Amino acid sequence: MWWYNVGIPCILLSIMAIALDIFVINYYRKSELSLVTLIYSMISGADILTAVGIIHQSIGLILFNEGVISKYTQDFNTVVSYSLIQISYRSSVFYNLVLAVSRL
């Protein structure tokens, strides 16, 4: 049952990251519109997508090890989760770069 020791903490940390990113989006949504507020909102959105991908991947791992889903379904879930995580993580890095350049 090692997959519970790996999956559950990932899910809990991702849920906390989503909650904090929602607070960030709500804070900047109420402030004055500018490039910086837009970039912070986009960074938070990319972080939410990363957390959703990690949750999806963790649940897929638990279901596969319990025998609920087949190997082919797990392979598909792994590809989808990995792609979502990579695209959203790279978007977050890019938006952080744009934010750093815009503050110069």
Short mmCIF file of N, CA, C and O in Angstrom, two decimals, residues 48-85:
data_model
loop_
_atom_site.label_atom_id
_atom_site.label_comp_id
_atom_site.label_asym_id
_atom_site.label_seq_id
_atom_site.Cartn_x
_atom_site.Cartn_y
_atom_site.Cartn_z
N ILE A 48 -2.66 26.35 -10.67
CA ILE A 48 -3.86 25.54 -10.43
C ILE A 48 -3.90 24.37 -11.40
O ILE A 48 -4.20 23.23 -11.01
N LEU A 49 -3.58 24.62 -12.68
CA LEU A 49 -3.56 23.52 -13.65
C LEU A 49 -2.50 22.48 -13.29
O LEU A 49 -2.72 21.28 -13.47
N THR A 50 -1.35 22.92 -12.80
CA THR A 50 -0.31 21.98 -12.36
C THR A 50 -0.84 21.12 -11.22
O THR A 50 -0.65 19.89 -11.21
N ALA A 51 -1.50 21.73 -10.25
CA ALA A 51 -2.03 20.98 -9.11
C ALA A 51 -3.12 20.01 -9.54
O ALA A 51 -3.17 18.87 -9.05
N VAL A 52 -3.96 20.40 -10.48
CA VAL A 52 -5.00 19.50 -10.99
C VAL A 52 -4.37 18.30 -11.69
O VAL A 52 -4.82 17.16 -11.53
N GLY A 53 -3.30 18.53 -12.45
CA GLY A 53 -2.60 17.42 -13.10
C GLY A 53 -1.99 16.46 -12.09
O GLY A 53 -2.02 15.25 -12.28
N ILE A 54 -1.43 16.99 -11.01
CA ILE A 54 -0.84 16.13 -9.98
C ILE A 54 -1.92 15.33 -9.27
O ILE A 54 -1.74 14.14 -8.98
N ILE A 55 -3.07 15.94 -9.00
CA ILE A 55 -4.18 15.21 -8.38
C ILE A 55 -4.65 14.09 -9.30
O ILE A 55 -4.86 12.95 -8.88
N HIS A 56 -4.80 14.40 -10.59
CA HIS A 56 -5.25 13.41 -11.57
C HIS A 56 -4.27 12.24 -11.64
O HIS A 56 -4.66 11.07 -11.68
N GLN A 57 -2.98 12.56 -11.65
CA GLN A 57 -1.96 11.53 -11.72
C GLN A 57 -1.95 10.66 -10.45
O GLN A 57 -1.84 9.44 -10.52
N SER A 58 -2.10 11.27 -9.29
CA SER A 58 -2.10 10.53 -8.03
C SER A 58 -3.31 9.61 -7.91
O SER A 58 -3.19 8.46 -7.48
N ILE A 59 -4.47 10.11 -8.30
CA ILE A 59 -5.67 9.28 -8.24
C ILE A 59 -5.56 8.13 -9.24
O ILE A 59 -5.95 6.99 -8.93
N GLY A 60 -5.02 8.39 -10.41
CA GLY A 60 -4.82 7.32 -11.39
C GLY A 60 -3.89 6.24 -10.88
O GLY A 60 -4.12 5.05 -11.09
N LEU A 61 -2.83 6.64 -10.18
CA LEU A 61 -1.89 5.66 -9.61
C LEU A 61 -2.57 4.80 -8.55
O LEU A 61 -2.41 3.57 -8.53
N ILE A 62 -3.36 5.42 -7.70
CA ILE A 62 -4.06 4.66 -6.66
C ILE A 62 -5.07 3.70 -7.29
O ILE A 62 -5.14 2.52 -6.91
N LEU A 63 -5.84 4.17 -8.27
CA LEU A 63 -6.84 3.31 -8.90
C LEU A 63 -6.19 2.16 -9.66
O LEU A 63 -6.71 1.04 -9.69
N PHE A 64 -5.04 2.41 -10.30
CA PHE A 64 -4.35 1.35 -11.02
C PHE A 64 -3.83 0.28 -10.07
O PHE A 64 -3.97 -0.92 -10.32
N ASN A 65 -3.25 0.70 -8.96
CA ASN A 65 -2.72 -0.27 -8.01
C ASN A 65 -3.81 -1.03 -7.26
O ASN A 65 -3.56 -2.11 -6.74
N GLU A 66 -5.00 -0.48 -7.20
CA GLU A 66 -6.13 -1.18 -6.60
C GLU A 66 -6.81 -2.11 -7.60
O GLU A 66 -7.69 -2.88 -7.24
N GLY A 67 -6.43 -2.03 -8.88
CA GLY A 67 -7.02 -2.89 -9.90
C GLY A 67 -8.32 -2.37 -10.48
O GLY A 67 -9.04 -3.09 -11.16
N VAL A 68 -8.62 -1.10 -10.24
CA VAL A 68 -9.87 -0.52 -10.74
C VAL A 68 -9.75 -0.17 -12.22
O VAL A 68 -10.70 -0.36 -12.99
N ILE A 69 -8.60 0.33 -12.65
CA ILE A 69 -8.40 0.69 -14.05
C ILE A 69 -7.31 -0.19 -14.66
O ILE A 69 -6.45 -0.73 -13.96
N SER A 70 -7.34 -0.34 -15.97
CA SER A 70 -6.39 -1.21 -16.66
C SER A 70 -5.07 -0.48 -16.92
O SER A 70 -4.95 0.72 -16.71
N LYS A 71 -4.11 -1.24 -17.42
CA LYS A 71 -2.79 -0.67 -17.73
C LYS A 71 -2.89 0.36 -18.85
O LYS A 71 -2.23 1.39 -18.81
N TYR A 72 -3.73 0.10 -19.84
CA TYR A 72 -3.86 1.04 -20.95
C TYR A 72 -4.50 2.35 -20.51
O TYR A 72 -4.09 3.43 -20.95
N THR A 73 -5.47 2.26 -19.62
CA THR A 73 -6.08 3.47 -19.08
C THR A 73 -5.08 4.24 -18.25
O THR A 73 -5.00 5.47 -18.33
N GLN A 74 -4.27 3.52 -17.47
CA GLN A 74 -3.24 4.19 -16.66
C GLN A 74 -2.20 4.85 -17.56
O GLN A 74 -1.74 5.95 -17.27
N ASP A 75 -1.82 4.17 -18.65
CA ASP A 75 -0.86 4.77 -19.58
C ASP A 75 -1.42 6.06 -20.18
O ASP A 75 -0.71 7.07 -20.30
N PHE A 76 -2.69 6.03 -20.58
CA PHE A 76 -3.32 7.23 -21.13
C PHE A 76 -3.38 8.34 -20.09
O PHE A 76 -3.06 9.50 -20.38
N ASN A 77 -3.78 8.00 -18.86
CA ASN A 77 -3.84 9.00 -17.79
C ASN A 77 -2.47 9.58 -17.49
O ASN A 77 -2.34 10.77 -17.20
N THR A 78 -1.44 8.75 -17.55
CA THR A 78 -0.08 9.23 -17.30
C THR A 78 0.35 10.23 -18.36
O THR A 78 0.93 11.27 -18.04
N VAL A 79 0.06 9.94 -19.62
CA VAL A 79 0.44 10.85 -20.70
C VAL A 79 -0.31 12.17 -20.58
O VAL A 79 0.28 13.25 -20.70
N VAL A 80 -1.61 12.09 -20.30
CA VAL A 80 -2.42 13.32 -20.17
C VAL A 80 -1.94 14.14 -18.98
O VAL A 80 -1.74 15.36 -19.09
N SER A 81 -1.72 13.48 -17.84
CA SER A 81 -1.29 14.20 -16.64
C SER A 81 0.09 14.81 -16.84
O SER A 81 0.32 15.97 -16.47
N TYR A 82 1.01 14.04 -17.41
CA TYR A 82 2.36 14.55 -17.62
C TYR A 82 2.34 15.75 -18.56
O TYR A 82 3.01 16.75 -18.32
N SER A 83 1.55 15.67 -19.63
CA SER A 83 1.47 16.78 -20.57
C SER A 83 0.88 18.02 -19.91
O SER A 83 1.40 19.14 -20.09
N LEU A 84 -0.19 17.85 -19.15
CA LEU A 84 -0.81 18.98 -18.46
C LEU A 84 0.15 19.61 -17.46
O LEU A 84 0.28 20.84 -17.42
N ILE A 85 0.84 18.78 -16.70
CA ILE A 85 1.77 19.30 -15.70
C ILE A 85 2.91 20.05 -16.37
O ILE A 85 3.29 21.15 -15.95
#
